[in-house]
């Protein structure tokens, strides 16, 4: 068990809005002041959403000087440069809604399938062409080769700022019947709203034992009561997020933010901890850098500072993060109640202690390293006398089928659940270049697995 550690050192950190869109400024700052009716536009705000493949700009909130009549709006009333407008409605806040209401904001929803929507990674429009580390689950050390080695600080990413230019192209009517005619003046967004991502705070942990600094994101339950004890989920990212802005693990995919969303928090109020590693922490030699120990110390420090239930701490990660989860569970068997392992591996010769752990493992059958690696681990677990439940899934299944798949595997009542995606179904579903990377685009979108994890305890 990890012992008492130094308190967490808070830092000014990188505020989410600053990382993703710059400091909030007047929307007209980068454009000429609208000469006529578009003076009624006060400003515009970019709205984002995180998907399995990364954060996307999915809407623009246009603010007016008067409440707008939503019944008068249509998709032809607005245009956004290089984007497809899918829905337009009025609202009282800068929030995307199933049903809008008359208010000062007009929400212009945009297609998430637009090439210009993606804000994360080398495929994002506007991303630099600088090299990024190979985001493999086994980053490639002396045994596997081909990927970054432990200690590599080559920046991953990048994170593209969320910004858009919107033009009112049709008449907008206020609730009092005044008509705002279009004049074709483009308005640039001057602020960013990133639901769930904005709910995390950024800090730096200074570890007195290793001497290392570790940036991290922390979600604190909105109704946090220090008199209560809460679960904690630790999410560790893959190698493609190394040495980027602190919020990198929050915008690269769903691995961190899925636990902090309103639906999950309604079912399982919990803390979510997502470190941002400044280097590759482990490679195929399975000898981690000192940030491995710093991570364990960070978990202990957060536990000490807040009301964390030591019997309900969980670890999860994709690729490099999955390897770190397995390594931490082996080295510190009482640190976590259970782990969700996505496309990772560990030497089978060291895996025997995992027989005493509760695990949910998910990997694609055409993942050339993680699949044979997990087969070897589960064979060791079974040889130690621990039952392993198994299932083969289609990665292209819908939500209802995945829910049924989870229930069926749970019925085997095994402490270790091992689900694999059928060969070819991950890449066909996600369009990812390989099954390894595509797996985590799907893995964190399955609520039933998250519910299973939250039910486990020491």
PDB file of N, CA, C and O in Angstrom, residues 247-297:
ATOM      1  N   UNK A 247      -4.364  19.616 -20.664  1.00  0.00           N
ATOM      2  CA  UNK A 247      -5.678  19.053 -20.963  1.00  0.00           C
ATOM      3  C   UNK A 247      -5.640  17.978 -22.034  1.00  0.00           C
ATOM      4  O   UNK A 247      -6.684  17.433 -22.401  1.00  0.00           O
ATOM      5  N   UNK A 248      -4.470  17.620 -22.537  1.00  0.00           N
ATOM      6  CA  UNK A 248      -4.369  16.620 -23.592  1.00  0.00           C
ATOM      7  C   UNK A 248      -5.172  15.355 -23.353  1.00  0.00           C
ATOM      8  O   UNK A 248      -5.919  14.903 -24.231  1.00  0.00           O
ATOM      9  N   UNK A 249      -5.068  14.717 -22.164  1.00  0.00           N
ATOM     10  CA  UNK A 249      -5.836  13.494 -21.925  1.00  0.00           C
ATOM     11  C   UNK A 249      -7.353  13.697 -21.962  1.00  0.00           C
ATOM     12  O   UNK A 249      -8.099  12.730 -22.117  1.00  0.00           O
ATOM     13  N   UNK A 250      -7.811  14.952 -21.808  1.00  0.00           N
ATOM     14  CA  UNK A 250      -9.246  15.226 -21.799  1.00  0.00           C
ATOM     15  C   UNK A 250      -9.808  15.393 -23.207  1.00  0.00           C
ATOM     16  O   UNK A 250     -11.000  15.165 -23.427  1.00  0.00           O
ATOM     17  N   UNK A 251      -8.972  15.809 -24.144  1.00  0.00           N
ATOM     18  CA  UNK A 251      -9.469  16.124 -25.484  1.00  0.00           C
ATOM     19  C   UNK A 251      -9.095  15.074 -26.514  1.00  0.00           C
ATOM     20  O   UNK A 251      -9.591  15.092 -27.629  1.00  0.00           O
ATOM     21  N   UNK A 252      -8.219  14.133 -26.166  1.00  0.00           N
ATOM     22  CA  UNK A 252      -7.761  13.134 -27.123  1.00  0.00           C
ATOM     23  C   UNK A 252      -8.791  12.035 -27.360  1.00  0.00           C
ATOM     24  O   UNK A 252      -8.773  11.376 -28.392  1.00  0.00           O
ATOM     25  N   UNK A 253      -9.680  11.832 -26.440  1.00  0.00           N
ATOM     26  CA  UNK A 253     -10.693  10.791 -26.555  1.00  0.00           C
ATOM     27  C   UNK A 253     -11.537  10.753 -25.291  1.00  0.00           C
ATOM     28  O   UNK A 253     -11.486  11.651 -24.466  1.00  0.00           O
ATOM     29  N   UNK A 254     -12.285   9.676 -25.127  1.00  0.00           N
ATOM     30  CA  UNK A 254     -13.261   9.583 -24.035  1.00  0.00           C
ATOM     31  C   UNK A 254     -12.699   8.984 -22.747  1.00  0.00           C
ATOM     32  O   UNK A 254     -13.403   8.921 -21.735  1.00  0.00           O
ATOM     33  N   UNK A 255     -11.453   8.541 -22.754  1.00  0.00           N
ATOM     34  CA  UNK A 255     -10.923   7.781 -21.624  1.00  0.00           C
ATOM     35  C   UNK A 255     -11.014   8.464 -20.276  1.00  0.00           C
ATOM     36  O   UNK A 255     -11.200   7.803 -19.256  1.00  0.00           O
ATOM     37  N   UNK A 256     -10.895   9.794 -20.247  1.00  0.00           N
ATOM     38  CA  UNK A 256     -10.997  10.528 -18.983  1.00  0.00           C
ATOM     39  C   UNK A 256     -12.378  11.126 -18.795  1.00  0.00           C
ATOM     40  O   UNK A 256     -12.992  10.999 -17.730  1.00  0.00           O
ATOM     41  N   UNK A 257     -12.888  11.794 -19.834  1.00  0.00           N
ATOM     42  CA  UNK A 257     -14.118  12.575 -19.659  1.00  0.00           C
ATOM     43  C   UNK A 257     -15.360  11.716 -19.501  1.00  0.00           C
ATOM     44  O   UNK A 257     -16.366  12.173 -18.944  1.00  0.00           O
ATOM     45  N   UNK A 258     -15.347  10.463 -19.987  1.00  0.00           N
ATOM     46  CA  UNK A 258     -16.565   9.644 -19.898  1.00  0.00           C
ATOM     47  C   UNK A 258     -17.018   9.447 -18.461  1.00  0.00           C
ATOM     48  O   UNK A 258     -18.216   9.396 -18.172  1.00  0.00           O
ATOM     49  N   UNK A 259     -16.085   9.370 -17.534  1.00  0.00           N
ATOM     50  CA  UNK A 259     -16.417   9.147 -16.123  1.00  0.00           C
ATOM     51  C   UNK A 259     -16.985  10.400 -15.458  1.00  0.00           C
ATOM     52  O   UNK A 259     -17.675  10.310 -14.440  1.00  0.00           O
ATOM     53  N   UNK A 260     -16.699  11.574 -16.042  1.00  0.00           N
ATOM     54  CA  UNK A 260     -17.104  12.847 -15.444  1.00  0.00           C
ATOM     55  C   UNK A 260     -18.347  13.437 -16.080  1.00  0.00           C
ATOM     56  O   UNK A 260     -18.813  14.498 -15.656  1.00  0.00           O
ATOM     57  N   UNK A 261     -18.893  12.779 -17.081  1.00  0.00           N
ATOM     58  CA  UNK A 261     -20.104  13.268 -17.722  1.00  0.00           C
ATOM     59  C   UNK A 261     -21.297  13.225 -16.788  1.00  0.00           C
ATOM     60  O   UNK A 261     -21.309  12.478 -15.801  1.00  0.00           O
ATOM     61  N   UNK A 262     -22.321  14.021 -17.052  1.00  0.00           N
ATOM     62  CA  UNK A 262     -23.461  14.100 -16.134  1.00  0.00           C
ATOM     63  C   UNK A 262     -24.179  12.767 -15.918  1.00  0.00           C
ATOM     64  O   UNK A 262     -24.630  12.494 -14.798  1.00  0.00           O
ATOM     65  N   UNK A 263     -24.283  11.940 -16.946  1.00  0.00           N
ATOM     66  CA  UNK A 263     -24.979  10.658 -16.760  1.00  0.00           C
ATOM     67  C   UNK A 263     -24.201   9.729 -15.847  1.00  0.00           C
ATOM     68  O   UNK A 263     -24.768   9.100 -14.941  1.00  0.00           O
ATOM     69  N   UNK A 264     -22.896   9.616 -16.053  1.00  0.00           N
ATOM     70  CA  UNK A 264     -22.090   8.751 -15.191  1.00  0.00           C
ATOM     71  C   UNK A 264     -22.033   9.292 -13.775  1.00  0.00           C
ATOM     72  O   UNK A 264     -22.092   8.527 -12.805  1.00  0.00           O
ATOM     73  N   UNK A 265     -21.910  10.597 -13.620  1.00  0.00           N
ATOM     74  CA  UNK A 265     -21.858  11.181 -12.282  1.00  0.00           C
ATOM     75  C   UNK A 265     -23.184  11.021 -11.549  1.00  0.00           C
ATOM     76  O   UNK A 265     -23.207  10.892 -10.326  1.00  0.00           O
ATOM     77  N   UNK A 266     -24.289  11.007 -12.298  1.00  0.00           N
ATOM     78  CA  UNK A 266     -25.593  10.776 -11.661  1.00  0.00           C
ATOM     79  C   UNK A 266     -25.684   9.367 -11.094  1.00  0.00           C
ATOM     80  O   UNK A 266     -26.313   9.137 -10.055  1.00  0.00           O
ATOM     81  N   UNK A 267     -25.025   8.414 -11.767  1.00  0.00           N
ATOM     82  CA  UNK A 267     -25.030   7.031 -11.287  1.00  0.00           C
ATOM     83  C   UNK A 267     -23.924   6.766 -10.277  1.00  0.00           C
ATOM     84  O   UNK A 267     -24.113   6.006  -9.321  1.00  0.00           O
ATOM     85  N   UNK A 268     -22.769   7.374 -10.514  1.00  0.00           N
ATOM     86  CA  UNK A 268     -21.595   7.092  -9.683  1.00  0.00           C
ATOM     87  C   UNK A 268     -20.806   8.381  -9.477  1.00  0.00           C
ATOM     88  O   UNK A 268     -19.891   8.685 -10.248  1.00  0.00           O
ATOM     89  N   UNK A 269     -21.146   9.126  -8.446  1.00  0.00           N
ATOM     90  CA  UNK A 269     -20.354  10.316  -8.143  1.00  0.00           C
ATOM     91  C   UNK A 269     -18.923   9.886  -7.845  1.00  0.00           C
ATOM     92  O   UNK A 269     -18.695   9.013  -7.011  1.00  0.00           O
ATOM     93  N   UNK A 270     -17.968  10.491  -8.510  1.00  0.00           N
ATOM     94  CA  UNK A 270     -16.585  10.067  -8.329  1.00  0.00           C
ATOM     95  C   UNK A 270     -15.620  11.156  -8.739  1.00  0.00           C
ATOM     96  O   UNK A 270     -15.968  12.071  -9.493  1.00  0.00           O
ATOM     97  N   UNK A 271     -14.393  11.044  -8.248  1.00  0.00           N
ATOM     98  CA  UNK A 271     -13.281  11.867  -8.706  1.00  0.00           C
ATOM     99  C   UNK A 271     -12.693  11.212  -9.956  1.00  0.00           C
ATOM    100  O   UNK A 271     -12.701   9.980 -10.089  1.00  0.00           O
ATOM    101  N   UNK A 272     -12.157  12.027 -10.843  1.00  0.00           N
ATOM    102  CA  UNK A 272     -11.455  11.512 -12.019  1.00  0.00           C
ATOM    103  C   UNK A 272     -10.097  12.200 -12.086  1.00  0.00           C
ATOM    104  O   UNK A 272     -10.011  13.427 -12.081  1.00  0.00           O
ATOM    105  N   UNK A 273      -9.053  11.396 -12.151  1.00  0.00           N
ATOM    106  CA  UNK A 273      -7.675  11.889 -12.147  1.00  0.00           C
ATOM    107  C   UNK A 273      -7.014  11.480 -13.461  1.00  0.00           C
ATOM    108  O   UNK A 273      -6.978  10.300 -13.801  1.00  0.00           O
ATOM    109  N   UNK A 274      -6.491  12.468 -14.200  1.00  0.00           N
ATOM    110  CA  UNK A 274      -5.897  12.187 -15.510  1.00  0.00           C
ATOM    111  C   UNK A 274      -4.551  12.893 -15.630  1.00  0.00           C
ATOM    112  O   UNK A 274      -4.495  14.080 -15.967  1.00  0.00           O
ATOM    113  N   UNK A 275      -3.451  12.196 -15.372  1.00  0.00           N
ATOM    114  CA  UNK A 275      -2.132  12.812 -15.517  1.00  0.00           C
ATOM    115  C   UNK A 275      -1.803  13.105 -16.984  1.00  0.00           C
ATOM    116  O   UNK A 275      -2.308  12.431 -17.893  1.00  0.00           O
ATOM    117  N   UNK A 276      -0.962  14.096 -17.201  1.00  0.00           N
ATOM    118  CA  UNK A 276      -0.415  14.391 -18.521  1.00  0.00           C
ATOM    119  C   UNK A 276       1.095  14.144 -18.441  1.00  0.00           C
ATOM    120  O   UNK A 276       1.825  14.907 -17.812  1.00  0.00           O
ATOM    121  N   UNK A 277       1.527  13.042 -19.054  1.00  0.00           N
ATOM    122  CA  UNK A 277       2.924  12.651 -18.938  1.00  0.00           C
ATOM    123  C   UNK A 277       3.804  13.439 -19.897  1.00  0.00           C
ATOM    124  O   UNK A 277       3.503  13.544 -21.085  1.00  0.00           O
ATOM    125  N   UNK A 278       4.909  13.948 -19.385  1.00  0.00           N
ATOM    126  CA  UNK A 278       5.834  14.714 -20.201  1.00  0.00           C
ATOM    127  C   UNK A 278       6.807  13.855 -20.977  1.00  0.00           C
ATOM    128  O   UNK A 278       7.655  14.373 -21.707  1.00  0.00           O
ATOM    129  N   UNK A 279       6.688  12.532 -20.825  1.00  0.00           N
ATOM    130  CA  UNK A 279       7.583  11.608 -21.518  1.00  0.00           C
ATOM    131  C   UNK A 279       6.899  10.256 -21.655  1.00  0.00           C
ATOM    132  O   UNK A 279       5.907   9.971 -20.968  1.00  0.00           O
ATOM    133  N   UNK A 280       7.404   9.432 -22.544  1.00  0.00           N
ATOM    134  CA  UNK A 280       6.959   8.047 -22.611  1.00  0.00           C
ATOM    135  C   UNK A 280       7.433   7.363 -21.331  1.00  0.00           C
ATOM    136  O   UNK A 280       8.624   7.397 -21.006  1.00  0.00           O
ATOM    137  N   UNK A 281       6.519   6.773 -20.597  1.00  0.00           N
ATOM    138  CA  UNK A 281       6.845   6.235 -19.275  1.00  0.00           C
ATOM    139  C   UNK A 281       7.317   4.784 -19.347  1.00  0.00           C
ATOM    140  O   UNK A 281       8.096   4.338 -18.517  1.00  0.00           O
ATOM    141  N   UNK A 282       6.871   4.056 -20.378  1.00  0.00           N
ATOM    142  CA  UNK A 282       7.260   2.648 -20.466  1.00  0.00           C
ATOM    143  C   UNK A 282       7.267   2.201 -21.921  1.00  0.00           C
ATOM    144  O   UNK A 282       6.482   2.694 -22.738  1.00  0.00           O
ATOM    145  N   UNK A 283       8.180   1.291 -22.245  1.00  0.00           N
ATOM    146  CA  UNK A 283       8.250   0.749 -23.595  1.00  0.00           C
ATOM    147  C   UNK A 283       8.300  -0.773 -23.516  1.00  0.00           C
ATOM    148  O   UNK A 283       8.002  -1.363 -22.468  1.00  0.00           O
ATOM    149  N   UNK A 284       8.712  -1.420 -24.606  1.00  0.00           N
ATOM    150  CA  UNK A 284       8.674  -2.886 -24.651  1.00  0.00           C
ATOM    151  C   UNK A 284       9.696  -3.567 -23.739  1.00  0.00           C
ATOM    152  O   UNK A 284       9.670  -4.783 -23.583  1.00  0.00           O
ATOM    153  N   UNK A 285      10.599  -2.782 -23.167  1.00  0.00           N
ATOM    154  CA  UNK A 285      11.509  -3.370 -22.182  1.00  0.00           C
ATOM    155  C   UNK A 285      10.859  -3.507 -20.814  1.00  0.00           C
ATOM    156  O   UNK A 285      11.408  -4.143 -19.915  1.00  0.00           O
ATOM    157  N   UNK A 286       9.685  -2.852 -20.636  1.00  0.00           N
ATOM    158  CA  UNK A 286       8.910  -2.920 -19.403  1.00  0.00           C
ATOM    159  C   UNK A 286       9.695  -2.433 -18.185  1.00  0.00           C
ATOM    160  O   UNK A 286       9.499  -2.903 -17.064  1.00  0.00           O
ATOM    161  N   UNK A 287      10.588  -1.482 -18.411  1.00  0.00           N
ATOM    162  CA  UNK A 287      11.300  -0.821 -17.316  1.00  0.00           C
ATOM    163  C   UNK A 287      10.842   0.631 -17.337  1.00  0.00           C
ATOM    164  O   UNK A 287      11.297   1.426 -18.163  1.00  0.00           O
ATOM    165  N   UNK A 288       9.922   1.009 -16.464  1.00  0.00           N
ATOM    166  CA  UNK A 288       9.349   2.363 -16.530  1.00  0.00           C
ATOM    167  C   UNK A 288      10.293   3.432 -16.011  1.00  0.00           C
ATOM    168  O   UNK A 288      11.217   3.149 -15.248  1.00  0.00           O
ATOM    169  N   UNK A 289      10.021   4.649 -16.414  1.00  0.00           N
ATOM    170  CA  UNK A 289      10.734   5.794 -15.849  1.00  0.00           C
ATOM    171  C   UNK A 289      10.194   6.066 -14.448  1.00  0.00           C
ATOM    172  O   UNK A 289       9.221   5.458 -14.003  1.00  0.00           O
ATOM    173  N   UNK A 290      10.806   7.013 -13.763  1.00  0.00           N
ATOM    174  CA  UNK A 290      10.400   7.322 -12.388  1.00  0.00           C
ATOM    175  C   UNK A 290       8.988   7.906 -12.307  1.00  0.00           C
ATOM    176  O   UNK A 290       8.410   7.964 -11.214  1.00  0.00           O
ATOM    177  N   UNK A 291       8.406   8.317 -13.445  1.00  0.00           N
ATOM    178  CA  UNK A 291       7.029   8.811 -13.396  1.00  0.00           C
ATOM    179  C   UNK A 291       6.034   7.694 -13.064  1.00  0.00           C
ATOM    180  O   UNK A 291       4.899   7.974 -12.681  1.00  0.00           O
ATOM    181  N   UNK A 292       6.446   6.445 -13.207  1.00  0.00           N
ATOM    182  CA  UNK A 292       5.623   5.314 -12.763  1.00  0.00           C
ATOM    183  C   UNK A 292       5.374   5.423 -11.266  1.00  0.00           C
ATOM    184  O   UNK A 292       4.226   5.382 -10.796  1.00  0.00           O
ATOM    185  N   UNK A 293       6.460   5.592 -10.489  1.00  0.00           N
ATOM    186  CA  UNK A 293       6.318   5.730  -9.041  1.00  0.00           C
ATOM    187  C   UNK A 293       5.622   7.038  -8.683  1.00  0.00           C
ATOM    188  O   UNK A 293       4.803   7.080  -7.760  1.00  0.00           O
ATOM    189  N   UNK A 294       5.914   8.099  -9.427  1.00  0.00           N
ATOM    190  CA  UNK A 294       5.273   9.380  -9.154  1.00  0.00           C
ATOM    191  C   UNK A 294       3.765   9.279  -9.317  1.00  0.00           C
ATOM    192  O   UNK A 294       3.008   9.918  -8.579  1.00  0.00           O
ATOM    193  N   UNK A 295       3.316   8.452 -10.261  1.00  0.00           N
ATOM    194  CA  UNK A 295       1.878   8.267 -10.452  1.00  0.00           C
ATOM    195  C   UNK A 295       1.239   7.646  -9.211  1.00  0.00           C
ATOM    196  O   UNK A 295       0.179   8.088  -8.751  1.00  0.00           O
ATOM    197  N   UNK A 296       1.882   6.624  -8.660  1.00  0.00           N
ATOM    198  CA  UNK A 296       1.366   6.004  -7.426  1.00  0.00           C
ATOM    199  C   UNK A 296       1.354   7.020  -6.288  1.00  0.00           C
ATOM    200  O   UNK A 296       0.402   7.065  -5.486  1.00  0.00           O
ATOM    201  N   UNK A 297       2.376   7.841  -6.229  1.00  0.00           N
ATOM    202  CA  UNK A 297       2.440   8.860  -5.178  1.00  0.00           C
ATOM    203  C   UNK A 297       1.354   9.921  -5.371  1.00  0.00           C
ATOM    204  O   UNK A 297       0.798  10.436  -4.398  1.00  0.00           O
TER     205      UNK A 297
END
